[in-house]
PDB file of C-alpha atoms in Angstrom:
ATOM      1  CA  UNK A  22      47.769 -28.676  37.313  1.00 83.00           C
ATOM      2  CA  UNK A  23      46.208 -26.153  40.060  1.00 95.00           C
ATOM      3  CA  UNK A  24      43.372 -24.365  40.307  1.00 97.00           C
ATOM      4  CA  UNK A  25      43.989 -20.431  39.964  1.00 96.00           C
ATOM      5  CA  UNK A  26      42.371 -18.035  42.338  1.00 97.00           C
ATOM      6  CA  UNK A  27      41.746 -14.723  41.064  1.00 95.00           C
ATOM      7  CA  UNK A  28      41.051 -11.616  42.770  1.00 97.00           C
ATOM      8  CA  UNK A  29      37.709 -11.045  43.699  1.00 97.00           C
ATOM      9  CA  UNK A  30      36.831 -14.794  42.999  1.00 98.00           C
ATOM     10  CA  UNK A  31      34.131 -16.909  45.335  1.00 98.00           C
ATOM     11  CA  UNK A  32      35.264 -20.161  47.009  1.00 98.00           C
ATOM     12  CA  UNK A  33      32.472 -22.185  48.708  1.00 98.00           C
ATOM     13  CA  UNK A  34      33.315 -25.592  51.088  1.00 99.00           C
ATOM     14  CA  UNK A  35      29.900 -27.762  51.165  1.00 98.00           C
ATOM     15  CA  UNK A  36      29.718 -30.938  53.208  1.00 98.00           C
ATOM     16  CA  UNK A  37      28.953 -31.988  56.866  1.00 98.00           C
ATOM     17  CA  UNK A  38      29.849 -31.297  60.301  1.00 97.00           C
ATOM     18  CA  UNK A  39      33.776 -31.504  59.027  1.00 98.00           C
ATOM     19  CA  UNK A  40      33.484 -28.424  57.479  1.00 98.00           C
ATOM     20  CA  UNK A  41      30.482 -27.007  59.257  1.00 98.00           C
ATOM     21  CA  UNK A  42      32.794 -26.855  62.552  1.00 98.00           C
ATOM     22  CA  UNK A  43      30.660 -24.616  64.586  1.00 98.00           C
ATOM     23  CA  UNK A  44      30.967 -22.071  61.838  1.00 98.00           C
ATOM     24  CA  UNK A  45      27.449 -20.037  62.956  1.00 97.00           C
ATOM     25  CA  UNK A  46      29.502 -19.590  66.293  1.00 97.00           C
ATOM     26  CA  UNK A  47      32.002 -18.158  64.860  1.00 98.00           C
ATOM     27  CA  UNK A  48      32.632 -14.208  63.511  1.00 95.00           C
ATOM     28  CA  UNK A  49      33.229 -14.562  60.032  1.00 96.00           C
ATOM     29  CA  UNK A  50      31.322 -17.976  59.257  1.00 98.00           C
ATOM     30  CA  UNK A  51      33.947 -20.148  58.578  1.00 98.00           C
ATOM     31  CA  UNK A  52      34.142 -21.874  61.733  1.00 98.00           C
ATOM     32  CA  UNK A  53      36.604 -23.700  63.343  1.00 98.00           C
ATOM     33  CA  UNK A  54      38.165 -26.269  60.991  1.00 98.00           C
ATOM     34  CA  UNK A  55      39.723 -26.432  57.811  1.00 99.00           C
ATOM     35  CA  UNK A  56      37.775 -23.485  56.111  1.00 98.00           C
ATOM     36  CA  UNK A  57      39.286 -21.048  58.234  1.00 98.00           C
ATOM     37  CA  UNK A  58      43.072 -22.211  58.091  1.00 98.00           C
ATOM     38  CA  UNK A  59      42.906 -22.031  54.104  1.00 98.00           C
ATOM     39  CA  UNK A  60      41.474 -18.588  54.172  1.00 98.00           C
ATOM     40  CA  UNK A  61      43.643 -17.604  56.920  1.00 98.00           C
ATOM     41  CA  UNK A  62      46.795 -19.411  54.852  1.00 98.00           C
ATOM     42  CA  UNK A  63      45.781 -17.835  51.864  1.00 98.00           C
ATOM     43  CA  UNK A  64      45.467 -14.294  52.796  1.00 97.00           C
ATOM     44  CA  UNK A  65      48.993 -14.451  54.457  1.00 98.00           C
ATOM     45  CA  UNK A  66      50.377 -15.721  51.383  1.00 97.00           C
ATOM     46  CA  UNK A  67      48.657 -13.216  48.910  1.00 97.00           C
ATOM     47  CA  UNK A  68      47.255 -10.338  50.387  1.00 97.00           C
ATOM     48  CA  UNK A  69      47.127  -8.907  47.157  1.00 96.00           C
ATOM     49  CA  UNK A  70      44.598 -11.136  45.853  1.00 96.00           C
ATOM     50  CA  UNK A  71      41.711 -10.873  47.756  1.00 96.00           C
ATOM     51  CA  UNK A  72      38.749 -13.984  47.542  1.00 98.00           C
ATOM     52  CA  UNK A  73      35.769 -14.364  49.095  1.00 98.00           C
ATOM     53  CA  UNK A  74      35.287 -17.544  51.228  1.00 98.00           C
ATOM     54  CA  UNK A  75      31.892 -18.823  52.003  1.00 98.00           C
ATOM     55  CA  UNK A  76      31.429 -22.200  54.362  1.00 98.00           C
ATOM     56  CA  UNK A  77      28.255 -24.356  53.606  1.00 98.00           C
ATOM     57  CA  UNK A  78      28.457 -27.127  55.416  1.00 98.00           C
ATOM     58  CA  UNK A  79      25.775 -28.484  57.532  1.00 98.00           C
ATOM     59  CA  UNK A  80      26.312 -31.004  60.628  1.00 97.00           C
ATOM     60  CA  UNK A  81      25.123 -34.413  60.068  1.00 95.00           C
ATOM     61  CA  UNK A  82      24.546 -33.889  56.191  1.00 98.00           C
ATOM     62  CA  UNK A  83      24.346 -36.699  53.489  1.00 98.00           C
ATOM     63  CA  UNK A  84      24.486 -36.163  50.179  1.00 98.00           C
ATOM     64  CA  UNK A  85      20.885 -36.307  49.836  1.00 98.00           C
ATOM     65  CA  UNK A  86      20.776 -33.436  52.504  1.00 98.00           C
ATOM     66  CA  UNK A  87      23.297 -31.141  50.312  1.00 98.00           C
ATOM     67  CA  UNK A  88      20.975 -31.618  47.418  1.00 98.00           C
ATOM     68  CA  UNK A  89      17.865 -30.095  49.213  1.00 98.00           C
ATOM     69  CA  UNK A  90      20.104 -26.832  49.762  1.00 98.00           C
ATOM     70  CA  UNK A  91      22.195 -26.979  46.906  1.00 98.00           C
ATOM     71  CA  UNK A  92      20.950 -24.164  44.828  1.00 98.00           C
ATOM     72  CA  UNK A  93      20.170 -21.907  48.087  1.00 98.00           C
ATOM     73  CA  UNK A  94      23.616 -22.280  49.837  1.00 98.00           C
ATOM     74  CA  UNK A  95      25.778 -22.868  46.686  1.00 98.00           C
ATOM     75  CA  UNK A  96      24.581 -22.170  43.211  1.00 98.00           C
ATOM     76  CA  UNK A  97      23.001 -18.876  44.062  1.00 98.00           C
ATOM     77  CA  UNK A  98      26.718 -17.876  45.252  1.00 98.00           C
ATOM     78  CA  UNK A  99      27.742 -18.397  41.978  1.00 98.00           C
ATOM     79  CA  UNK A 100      31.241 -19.549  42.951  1.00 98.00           C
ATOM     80  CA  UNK A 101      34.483 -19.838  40.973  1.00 98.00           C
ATOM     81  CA  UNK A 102      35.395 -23.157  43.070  1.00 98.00           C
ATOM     82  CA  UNK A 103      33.594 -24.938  45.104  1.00 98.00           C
ATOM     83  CA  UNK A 104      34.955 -27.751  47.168  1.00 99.00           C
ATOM     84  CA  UNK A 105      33.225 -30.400  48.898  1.00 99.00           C
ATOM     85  CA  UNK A 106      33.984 -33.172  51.728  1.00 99.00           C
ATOM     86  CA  UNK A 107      30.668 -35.293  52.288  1.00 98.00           C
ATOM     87  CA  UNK A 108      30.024 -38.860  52.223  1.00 98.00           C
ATOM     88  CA  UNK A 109      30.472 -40.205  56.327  1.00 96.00           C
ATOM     89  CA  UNK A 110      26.770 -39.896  57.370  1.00 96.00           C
ATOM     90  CA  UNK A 111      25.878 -41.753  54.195  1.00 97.00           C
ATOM     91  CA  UNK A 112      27.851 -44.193  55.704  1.00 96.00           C
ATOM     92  CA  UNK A 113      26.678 -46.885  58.638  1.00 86.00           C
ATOM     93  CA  UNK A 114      23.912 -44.710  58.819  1.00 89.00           C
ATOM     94  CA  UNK A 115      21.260 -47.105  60.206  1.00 86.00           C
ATOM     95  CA  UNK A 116      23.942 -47.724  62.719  1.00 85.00           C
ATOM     96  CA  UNK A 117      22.989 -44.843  64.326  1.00 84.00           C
ATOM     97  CA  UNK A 118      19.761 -43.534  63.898  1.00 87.00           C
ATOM     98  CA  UNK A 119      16.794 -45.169  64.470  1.00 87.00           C
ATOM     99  CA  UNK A 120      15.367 -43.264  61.007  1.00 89.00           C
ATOM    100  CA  UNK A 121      18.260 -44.403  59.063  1.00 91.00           C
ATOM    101  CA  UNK A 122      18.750 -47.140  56.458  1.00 94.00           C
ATOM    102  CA  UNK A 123      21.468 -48.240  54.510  1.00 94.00           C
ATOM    103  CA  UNK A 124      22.544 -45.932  51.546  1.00 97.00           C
ATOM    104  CA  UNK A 125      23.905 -47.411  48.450  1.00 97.00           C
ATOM    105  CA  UNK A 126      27.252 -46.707  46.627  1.00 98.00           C
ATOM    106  CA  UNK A 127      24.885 -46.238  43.264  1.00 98.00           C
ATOM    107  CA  UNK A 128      22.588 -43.694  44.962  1.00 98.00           C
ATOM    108  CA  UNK A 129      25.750 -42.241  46.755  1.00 98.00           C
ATOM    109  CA  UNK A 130      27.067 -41.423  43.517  1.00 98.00           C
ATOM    110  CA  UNK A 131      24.070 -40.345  41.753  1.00 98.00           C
ATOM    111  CA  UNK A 132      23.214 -37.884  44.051  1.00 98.00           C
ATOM    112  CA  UNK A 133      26.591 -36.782  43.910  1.00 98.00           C
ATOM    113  CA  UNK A 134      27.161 -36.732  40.420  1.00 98.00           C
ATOM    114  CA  UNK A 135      23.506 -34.451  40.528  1.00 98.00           C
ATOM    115  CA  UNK A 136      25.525 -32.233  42.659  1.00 98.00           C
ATOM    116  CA  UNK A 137      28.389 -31.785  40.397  1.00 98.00           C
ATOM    117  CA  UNK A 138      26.421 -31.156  36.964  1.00 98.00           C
ATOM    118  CA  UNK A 139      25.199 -27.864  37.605  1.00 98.00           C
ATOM    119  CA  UNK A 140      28.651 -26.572  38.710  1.00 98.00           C
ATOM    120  CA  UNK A 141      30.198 -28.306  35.814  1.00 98.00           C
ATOM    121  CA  UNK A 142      27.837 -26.247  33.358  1.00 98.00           C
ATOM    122  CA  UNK A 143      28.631 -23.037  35.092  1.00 98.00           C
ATOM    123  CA  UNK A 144      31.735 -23.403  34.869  1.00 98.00           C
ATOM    124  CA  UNK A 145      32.910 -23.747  38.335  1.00 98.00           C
ATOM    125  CA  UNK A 146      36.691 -25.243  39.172  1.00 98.00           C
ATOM    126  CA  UNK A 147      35.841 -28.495  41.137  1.00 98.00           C
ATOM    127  CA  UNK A 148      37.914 -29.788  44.539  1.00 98.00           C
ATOM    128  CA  UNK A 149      36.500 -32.972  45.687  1.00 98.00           C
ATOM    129  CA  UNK A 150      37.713 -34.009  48.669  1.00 99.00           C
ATOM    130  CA  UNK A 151      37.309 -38.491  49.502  1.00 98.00           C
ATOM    131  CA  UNK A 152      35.391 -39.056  52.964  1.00 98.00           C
ATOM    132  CA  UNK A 153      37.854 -40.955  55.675  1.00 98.00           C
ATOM    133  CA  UNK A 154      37.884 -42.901  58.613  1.00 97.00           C
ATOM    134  CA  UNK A 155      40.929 -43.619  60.912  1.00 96.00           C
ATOM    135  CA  UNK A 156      41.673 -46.909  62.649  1.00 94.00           C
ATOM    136  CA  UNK A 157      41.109 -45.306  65.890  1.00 93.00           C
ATOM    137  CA  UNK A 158      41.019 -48.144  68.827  1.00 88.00           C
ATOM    138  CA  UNK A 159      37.803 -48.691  71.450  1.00 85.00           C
ATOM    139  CA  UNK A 160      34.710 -47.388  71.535  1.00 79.00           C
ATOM    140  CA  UNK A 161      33.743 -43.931  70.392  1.00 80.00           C
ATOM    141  CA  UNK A 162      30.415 -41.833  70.607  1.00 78.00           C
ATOM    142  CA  UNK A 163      27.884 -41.525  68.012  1.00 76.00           C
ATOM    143  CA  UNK A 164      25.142 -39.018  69.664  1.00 74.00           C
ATOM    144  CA  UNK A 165      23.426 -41.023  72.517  1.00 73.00           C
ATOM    145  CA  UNK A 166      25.311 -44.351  71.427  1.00 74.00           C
ATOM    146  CA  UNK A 167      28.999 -46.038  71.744  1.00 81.00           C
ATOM    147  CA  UNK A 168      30.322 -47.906  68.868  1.00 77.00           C
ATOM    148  CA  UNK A 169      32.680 -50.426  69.000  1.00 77.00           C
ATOM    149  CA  UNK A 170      35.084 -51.826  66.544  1.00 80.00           C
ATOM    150  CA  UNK A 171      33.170 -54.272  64.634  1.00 85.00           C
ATOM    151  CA  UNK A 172      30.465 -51.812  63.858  1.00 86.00           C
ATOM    152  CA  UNK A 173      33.447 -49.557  62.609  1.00 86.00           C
ATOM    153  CA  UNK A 174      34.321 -52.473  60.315  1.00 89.00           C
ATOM    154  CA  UNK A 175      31.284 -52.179  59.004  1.00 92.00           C
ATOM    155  CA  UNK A 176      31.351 -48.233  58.113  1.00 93.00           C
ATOM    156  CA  UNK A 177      35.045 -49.065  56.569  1.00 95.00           C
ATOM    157  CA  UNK A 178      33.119 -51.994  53.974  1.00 96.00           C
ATOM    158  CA  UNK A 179      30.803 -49.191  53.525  1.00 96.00           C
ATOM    159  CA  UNK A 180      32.934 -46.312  52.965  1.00 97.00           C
ATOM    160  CA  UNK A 181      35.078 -48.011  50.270  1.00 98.00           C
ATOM    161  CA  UNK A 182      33.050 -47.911  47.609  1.00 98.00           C
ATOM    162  CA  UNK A 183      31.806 -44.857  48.087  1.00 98.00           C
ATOM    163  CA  UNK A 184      35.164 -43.253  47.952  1.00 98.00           C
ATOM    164  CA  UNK A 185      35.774 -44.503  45.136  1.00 98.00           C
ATOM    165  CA  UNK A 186      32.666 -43.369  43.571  1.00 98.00           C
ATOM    166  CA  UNK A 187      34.378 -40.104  44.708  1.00 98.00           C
ATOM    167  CA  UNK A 188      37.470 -40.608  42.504  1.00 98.00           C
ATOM    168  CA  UNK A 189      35.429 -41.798  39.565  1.00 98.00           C
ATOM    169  CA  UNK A 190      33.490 -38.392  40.150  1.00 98.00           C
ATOM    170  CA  UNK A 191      36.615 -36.600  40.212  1.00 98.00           C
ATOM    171  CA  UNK A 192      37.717 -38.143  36.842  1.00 98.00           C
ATOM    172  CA  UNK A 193      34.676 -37.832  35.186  1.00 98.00           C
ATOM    173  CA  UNK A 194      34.298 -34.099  36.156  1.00 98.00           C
ATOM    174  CA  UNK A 195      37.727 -33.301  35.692  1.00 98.00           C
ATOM    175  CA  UNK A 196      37.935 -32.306  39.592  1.00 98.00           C
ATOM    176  CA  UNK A 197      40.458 -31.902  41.620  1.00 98.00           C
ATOM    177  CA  UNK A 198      41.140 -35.054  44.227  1.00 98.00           C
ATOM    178  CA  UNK A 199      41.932 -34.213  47.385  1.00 98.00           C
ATOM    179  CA  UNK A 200      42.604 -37.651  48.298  1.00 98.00           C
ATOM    180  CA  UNK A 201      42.134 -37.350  52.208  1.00 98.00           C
ATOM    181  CA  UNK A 202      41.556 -41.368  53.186  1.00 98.00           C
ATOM    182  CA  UNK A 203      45.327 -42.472  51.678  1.00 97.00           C
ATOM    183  CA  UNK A 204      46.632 -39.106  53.302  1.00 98.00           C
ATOM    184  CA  UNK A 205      44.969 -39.992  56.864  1.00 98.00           C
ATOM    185  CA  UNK A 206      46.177 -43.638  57.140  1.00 97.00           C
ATOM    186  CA  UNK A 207      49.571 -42.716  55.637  1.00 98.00           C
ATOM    187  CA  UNK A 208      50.137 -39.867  58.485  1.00 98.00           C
ATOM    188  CA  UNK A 209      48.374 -42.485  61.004  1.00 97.00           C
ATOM    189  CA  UNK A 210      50.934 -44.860  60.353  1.00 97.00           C
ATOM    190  CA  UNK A 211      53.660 -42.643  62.158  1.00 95.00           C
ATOM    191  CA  UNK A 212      52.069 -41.053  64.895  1.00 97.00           C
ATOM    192  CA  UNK A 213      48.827 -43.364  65.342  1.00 97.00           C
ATOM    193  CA  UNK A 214      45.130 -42.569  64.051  1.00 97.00           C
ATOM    194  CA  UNK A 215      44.060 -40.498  67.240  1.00 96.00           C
ATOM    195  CA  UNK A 216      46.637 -37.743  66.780  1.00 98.00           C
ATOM    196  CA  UNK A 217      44.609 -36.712  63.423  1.00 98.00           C
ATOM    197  CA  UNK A 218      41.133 -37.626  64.546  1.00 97.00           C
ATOM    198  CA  UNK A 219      40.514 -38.582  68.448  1.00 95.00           C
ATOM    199  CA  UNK A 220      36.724 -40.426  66.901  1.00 94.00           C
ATOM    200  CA  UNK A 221      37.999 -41.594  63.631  1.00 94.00           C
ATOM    201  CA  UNK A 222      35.845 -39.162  61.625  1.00 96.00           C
ATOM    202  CA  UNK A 223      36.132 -35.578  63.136  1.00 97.00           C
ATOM    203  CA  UNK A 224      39.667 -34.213  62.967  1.00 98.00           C
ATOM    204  CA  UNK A 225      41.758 -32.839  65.894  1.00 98.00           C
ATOM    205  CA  UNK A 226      43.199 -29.344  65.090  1.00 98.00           C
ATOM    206  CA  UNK A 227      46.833 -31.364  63.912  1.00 98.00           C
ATOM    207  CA  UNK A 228      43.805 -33.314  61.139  1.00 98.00           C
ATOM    208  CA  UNK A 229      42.113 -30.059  60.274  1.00 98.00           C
ATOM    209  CA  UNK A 230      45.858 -28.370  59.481  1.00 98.00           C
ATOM    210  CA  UNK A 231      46.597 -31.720  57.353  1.00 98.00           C
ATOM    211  CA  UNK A 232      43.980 -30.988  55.335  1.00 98.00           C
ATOM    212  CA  UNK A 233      44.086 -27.068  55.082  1.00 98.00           C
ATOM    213  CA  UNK A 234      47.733 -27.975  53.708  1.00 98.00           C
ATOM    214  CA  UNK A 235      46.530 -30.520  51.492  1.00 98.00           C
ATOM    215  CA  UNK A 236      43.528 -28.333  49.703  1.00 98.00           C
ATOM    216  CA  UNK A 237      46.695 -25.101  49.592  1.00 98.00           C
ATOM    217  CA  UNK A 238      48.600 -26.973  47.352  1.00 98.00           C
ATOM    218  CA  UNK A 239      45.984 -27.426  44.299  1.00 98.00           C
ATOM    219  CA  UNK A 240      45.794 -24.266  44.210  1.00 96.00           C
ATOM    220  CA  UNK A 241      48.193 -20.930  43.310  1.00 93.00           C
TER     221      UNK A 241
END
């Protein structure tokens, strides 16, 4: 079953620097990613059915950071879908930053789930989109820091669970799964990981198209 987008309707993208992609450098807001190819894709396809597309994502956000701006950047739009892609800085996080500590799956998914009620009530159409990391091989950058591969274990033993307390979300909710981790390692396994995302978290502009195609066909 898709999602049906009506004229005049309000889609917002929340989540991190994935969807953020430079979007307050670019014209329109939507920045540089995924956003832009679905609104782009969309408008090609039905020009008669005009939508309004709003990006919210922040760079560097947790779920925990979404919630502080939830209502502001999201609820106040009062969207007719609302998709979200969030869940790598919860992940490994004291890896990186001296300030962080390790964030459960539970509090992952409660702070989730406290995202999702509020949209649920309103009556918002729900694309949830699972968090993903690619096998890419040696080291890659994290800010001021390199990270090898056995840290990078680490994040994938972290990142499990909290997918699937993404899925369980989904079911609960009676979202729609984009379910971007299986896609990811099943296109990786033809071409290699760093054709899709050169870091293993931030998608090259062939990753960013996979996904645009992806979140186009739950909805008509």
């Amino acid at each position: 079953m898709t999602i049906t987008l009506r004229p005049g309707g309000t889609v917002v993208f929340a989540g991190d620097s994935i969807t953020d992609c430079r979007r307050l450098e670019s014209e329109d807001g939507l920045g540089f990613g995924y956003p832009l190819r679905v609104a782009g894709e969309w408008g090609l396809r039905h020009p008669d059915r005009s939508v309004t597309w709003l990006n919210a994502g922040v760079a560097g956000d947790k779920v925990m950071d979404l919630e502080a701006r939830w209502r502001a950047d999201v609820l106040d739009a009062r969207p007719d879908v609302v998709s979200i892609l969030v869940g790598m800085n919860d992940v490994g996080w004291h890896t990186y930053d001296p300030d962080g500590h390790p964030i459960s799956a539970q509090d992952f998914a409660a702070g989730y789930d406290r995202l999702l009620a509020p949209l649920a009530e309103a009556g918002a159409e729900l694309v949830l989109i699972e968090p993903f990391l690619l096998p890419v091989s040696g080291e890659v950058e994290v800010g001021d820091m390199r990270l090898g591969a056995e840290v990078r274990k680490e994040w994938r033993a972290d990142l499990d669970p909290k997918i699937q307390a993404v899925r369980e979300l989904a079911g609960r909710y009676g979202a729609h799964l984009l379910a971007a981790d299986g896609m990811f390692a099943g296109l990786a396994a033809t071409t290699g990981p760093e054709h899709w995302s050169e870091d293993g978290v931030h998608p090259t502009p062939a990753g960013h198209a996979a996904l645009a195609a992806a979140w186009l066909r739950l909805v008509a």
